[in-house]
Tab-separated table of C-alpha atoms in Angstrom:
chain	number	residue	atom	x	y	z
A	1356	UNK	CA	-97.927	126.247	82.167
A	1357	UNK	CA	-94.813	125.973	80.043
A	1358	UNK	CA	-93.100	129.030	78.543
A	1359	UNK	CA	-93.773	129.753	74.866
A	1360	UNK	CA	-91.156	128.750	72.376
A	1361	UNK	CA	-89.258	131.457	70.449
A	1362	UNK	CA	-90.975	130.566	67.135
A	1363	UNK	CA	-94.395	130.912	68.819
A	1364	UNK	CA	-93.431	134.313	70.228
A	1365	UNK	CA	-92.169	135.446	66.812
A	1366	UNK	CA	-95.394	134.261	65.171
A	1367	UNK	CA	-97.418	136.214	67.739
A	1368	UNK	CA	-95.500	139.429	67.072
A	1369	UNK	CA	-95.773	138.866	63.331
A	1370	UNK	CA	-99.554	138.433	63.476
A	1371	UNK	CA	-99.850	141.542	65.676
A	1372	UNK	CA	-97.811	143.508	63.133
A	1373	UNK	CA	-100.008	142.315	60.259
A	1374	UNK	CA	-103.117	143.252	62.216
A	1375	UNK	CA	-101.837	146.798	62.774
A	1376	UNK	CA	-100.676	147.279	59.206
A	1377	UNK	CA	-103.812	145.813	57.634
A	1378	UNK	CA	-105.938	148.192	59.673
A	1379	UNK	CA	-108.149	145.730	61.440
A	1380	UNK	CA	-110.144	147.186	64.266
A	1381	UNK	CA	-112.118	145.617	67.024
A	1382	UNK	CA	-115.830	146.256	67.104
A	1383	UNK	CA	-117.983	147.398	64.257
A	1384	UNK	CA	-117.329	150.514	62.234
A	1385	UNK	CA	-114.284	151.772	64.143
A	1386	UNK	CA	-111.614	153.863	62.441
A	1387	UNK	CA	-108.756	151.920	60.959
A	1388	UNK	CA	-105.422	152.410	62.656
A	1389	UNK	CA	-103.345	153.136	59.504
A	1390	UNK	CA	-105.986	155.600	58.268
A	1391	UNK	CA	-105.730	157.508	61.538
A	1392	UNK	CA	-101.960	157.677	61.196
A	1393	UNK	CA	-102.129	158.645	57.503
A	1394	UNK	CA	-104.512	161.494	58.345
A	1395	UNK	CA	-101.731	163.115	60.366
A	1396	UNK	CA	-99.625	163.512	57.207
A	1397	UNK	CA	-102.452	164.283	54.786
A	1398	UNK	CA	-103.419	167.891	54.082
A	1399	UNK	CA	-106.810	168.982	55.427
A	1400	UNK	CA	-109.756	168.866	52.999
A	1401	UNK	CA	-110.016	172.678	52.842
A	1402	UNK	CA	-106.470	172.842	51.409
A	1403	UNK	CA	-107.773	172.145	47.893
A	1404	UNK	CA	-110.033	174.441	45.892
A	1405	UNK	CA	-111.452	174.251	42.400
A	1406	UNK	CA	-111.604	177.538	40.489
A	1407	UNK	CA	-113.337	178.584	37.290
A	1408	UNK	CA	-110.392	179.487	35.090
A	1409	UNK	CA	-109.470	178.868	31.499
A	1410	UNK	CA	-105.743	178.347	31.874
A	1411	UNK	CA	-103.855	176.441	34.575
A	1412	UNK	CA	-100.562	178.128	33.615
A	1413	UNK	CA	-102.068	181.535	34.379
A	1414	UNK	CA	-103.322	180.259	37.734
A	1415	UNK	CA	-99.839	178.885	38.502
A	1416	UNK	CA	-98.298	182.311	37.796
A	1417	UNK	CA	-100.882	184.002	40.008
A	1418	UNK	CA	-100.172	181.436	42.771
A	1419	UNK	CA	-96.548	182.558	42.616
A	1420	UNK	CA	-97.629	186.202	42.946
A	1421	UNK	CA	-99.899	185.289	45.892
A	1422	UNK	CA	-97.027	183.490	47.636
A	1423	UNK	CA	-94.696	186.448	47.121
A	1424	UNK	CA	-97.372	188.842	48.406
A	1425	UNK	CA	-97.669	186.702	51.560
A	1426	UNK	CA	-93.947	187.102	52.249
A	1427	UNK	CA	-92.763	183.735	50.943
A	1428	UNK	CA	-89.501	183.358	49.042
A	1429	UNK	CA	-89.989	181.073	46.050
A	1430	UNK	CA	-87.528	178.191	46.027
A	1431	UNK	CA	-88.833	176.196	43.048
A	1432	UNK	CA	-91.375	177.099	40.422
A	1433	UNK	CA	-92.372	175.153	37.313
A	1434	UNK	CA	-95.095	176.968	35.428
A	1435	UNK	CA	-95.736	174.169	32.932
A	1436	UNK	CA	-95.973	171.466	35.639
A	1437	UNK	CA	-97.986	173.742	37.926
A	1438	UNK	CA	-95.745	173.298	40.972
A	1439	UNK	CA	-94.459	175.849	43.443
A	1440	UNK	CA	-92.352	175.505	46.602
A	1441	UNK	CA	-91.686	178.470	48.872
A	1442	UNK	CA	-90.558	179.261	52.412
A	1443	UNK	CA	-91.027	182.117	54.859
A	1444	UNK	CA	-88.791	182.511	57.929
A	1445	UNK	CA	-90.539	183.905	60.980
A	1446	UNK	CA	-87.860	183.954	63.617
A	1447	UNK	CA	-84.181	183.410	63.666
A	1448	UNK	CA	-82.352	183.519	66.942
A	1449	UNK	CA	-79.432	181.937	68.722
A	1450	UNK	CA	-81.663	179.255	70.226
A	1451	UNK	CA	-83.425	178.265	67.015
A	1452	UNK	CA	-85.638	179.311	64.151
A	1453	UNK	CA	-89.159	178.912	62.805
A	1454	UNK	CA	-90.330	178.979	59.213
A	1455	UNK	CA	-93.364	178.089	57.139
A	1456	UNK	CA	-93.150	176.174	53.897
A	1457	UNK	CA	-95.688	176.321	51.106
A	1458	UNK	CA	-96.183	173.731	48.369
A	1459	UNK	CA	-98.739	174.382	45.632
A	1460	UNK	CA	-99.900	172.033	42.892
A	1461	UNK	CA	-102.089	173.383	40.061
A	1462	UNK	CA	-103.960	170.913	37.835
A	1463	UNK	CA	-106.779	171.121	35.286
A	1464	UNK	CA	-109.277	168.314	36.040
A	1465	UNK	CA	-111.729	169.482	33.336
A	1466	UNK	CA	-111.933	172.213	30.686
A	1467	UNK	CA	-112.587	175.561	32.346
A	1468	UNK	CA	-111.739	174.261	35.830
A	1469	UNK	CA	-108.431	174.529	37.668
A	1470	UNK	CA	-107.712	172.758	40.937
A	1471	UNK	CA	-105.235	174.322	43.373
A	1472	UNK	CA	-103.882	172.113	46.179
A	1473	UNK	CA	-101.908	173.833	48.942
A	1474	UNK	CA	-99.780	172.253	51.662
A	1475	UNK	CA	-98.578	174.482	54.494
A	1476	UNK	CA	-96.025	173.183	56.985
A	1477	UNK	CA	-94.490	174.763	60.042
A	1478	UNK	CA	-90.832	173.880	60.567
A	1479	UNK	CA	-89.294	174.574	63.978
A	1480	UNK	CA	-85.603	174.290	64.818
A	1481	UNK	CA	-84.641	174.362	68.486
A	1482	UNK	CA	-81.348	174.147	70.342
A	1483	UNK	CA	-78.022	175.671	69.568
A	1484	UNK	CA	-76.714	172.568	67.850
A	1485	UNK	CA	-73.635	172.140	70.020
A	1486	UNK	CA	-72.703	169.107	72.127
A	1487	UNK	CA	-74.546	170.465	75.172
A	1488	UNK	CA	-77.921	170.753	73.445
A	1489	UNK	CA	-78.158	169.144	70.038
A	1490	UNK	CA	-80.425	170.824	67.537
A	1491	UNK	CA	-83.853	169.397	66.854
A	1492	UNK	CA	-85.947	170.082	63.765
A	1493	UNK	CA	-89.647	169.266	63.674
A	1494	UNK	CA	-92.112	169.715	60.852
A	1495	UNK	CA	-95.874	169.442	60.876
A	1496	UNK	CA	-98.793	170.256	58.623
A	1497	UNK	CA	-100.674	173.418	59.447
A	1498	UNK	CA	-104.236	172.334	60.251
A	1499	UNK	CA	-105.675	175.769	61.030
A	1500	UNK	CA	-108.041	176.899	58.278
A	1501	UNK	CA	-107.160	180.623	58.440
A	1502	UNK	CA	-103.815	180.546	56.551
A	1503	UNK	CA	-105.329	178.449	53.754
A	1504	UNK	CA	-108.303	180.806	53.466
A	1505	UNK	CA	-105.926	183.794	53.403
A	1506	UNK	CA	-103.911	182.260	50.542
A	1507	UNK	CA	-107.017	181.428	48.502
A	1508	UNK	CA	-108.544	184.876	49.171
A	1509	UNK	CA	-105.336	186.506	47.938
A	1510	UNK	CA	-105.295	184.170	44.925
A	1511	UNK	CA	-108.887	184.928	43.884
A	1512	UNK	CA	-108.323	188.679	44.393
A	1513	UNK	CA	-105.255	188.561	42.129
A	1514	UNK	CA	-107.132	186.487	39.545
A	1515	UNK	CA	-110.001	189.002	39.613
A	1516	UNK	CA	-107.581	191.905	39.137
A	1517	UNK	CA	-106.264	190.460	35.883
């Protein structure tokens, strides 16, 4: 058996790459590889709720109040666009820090309905950042349902109090 030529090896790697990117799967009905990877960076389905409300701007303002009540510091807020970004630091020590970030998007899909999409991320910084142990920052979506439910419960309570 003779060794494969470099162009044949390159063609093999290229076809393997296309197969992974296109999402082909062996067998019938299996999950596609790119969809499984994309799910890691997509918010969970319970992170979006549709509310009965007349005005999306009012809901955006109440989202800001709900974030502040949960201990978040608002970094960016655009009432007319319905966007909010906030952060809440949990720990800060010599070895590192941990904080949560909150991104909210308020839209009006139909008259009388307002959709609120929330993305919660946990950001962890470890290491002292010197030459002996370089700092490392990781970020991941929060997949636990409880913090999302707590935000939406606070939001509906504040909307009901208006």
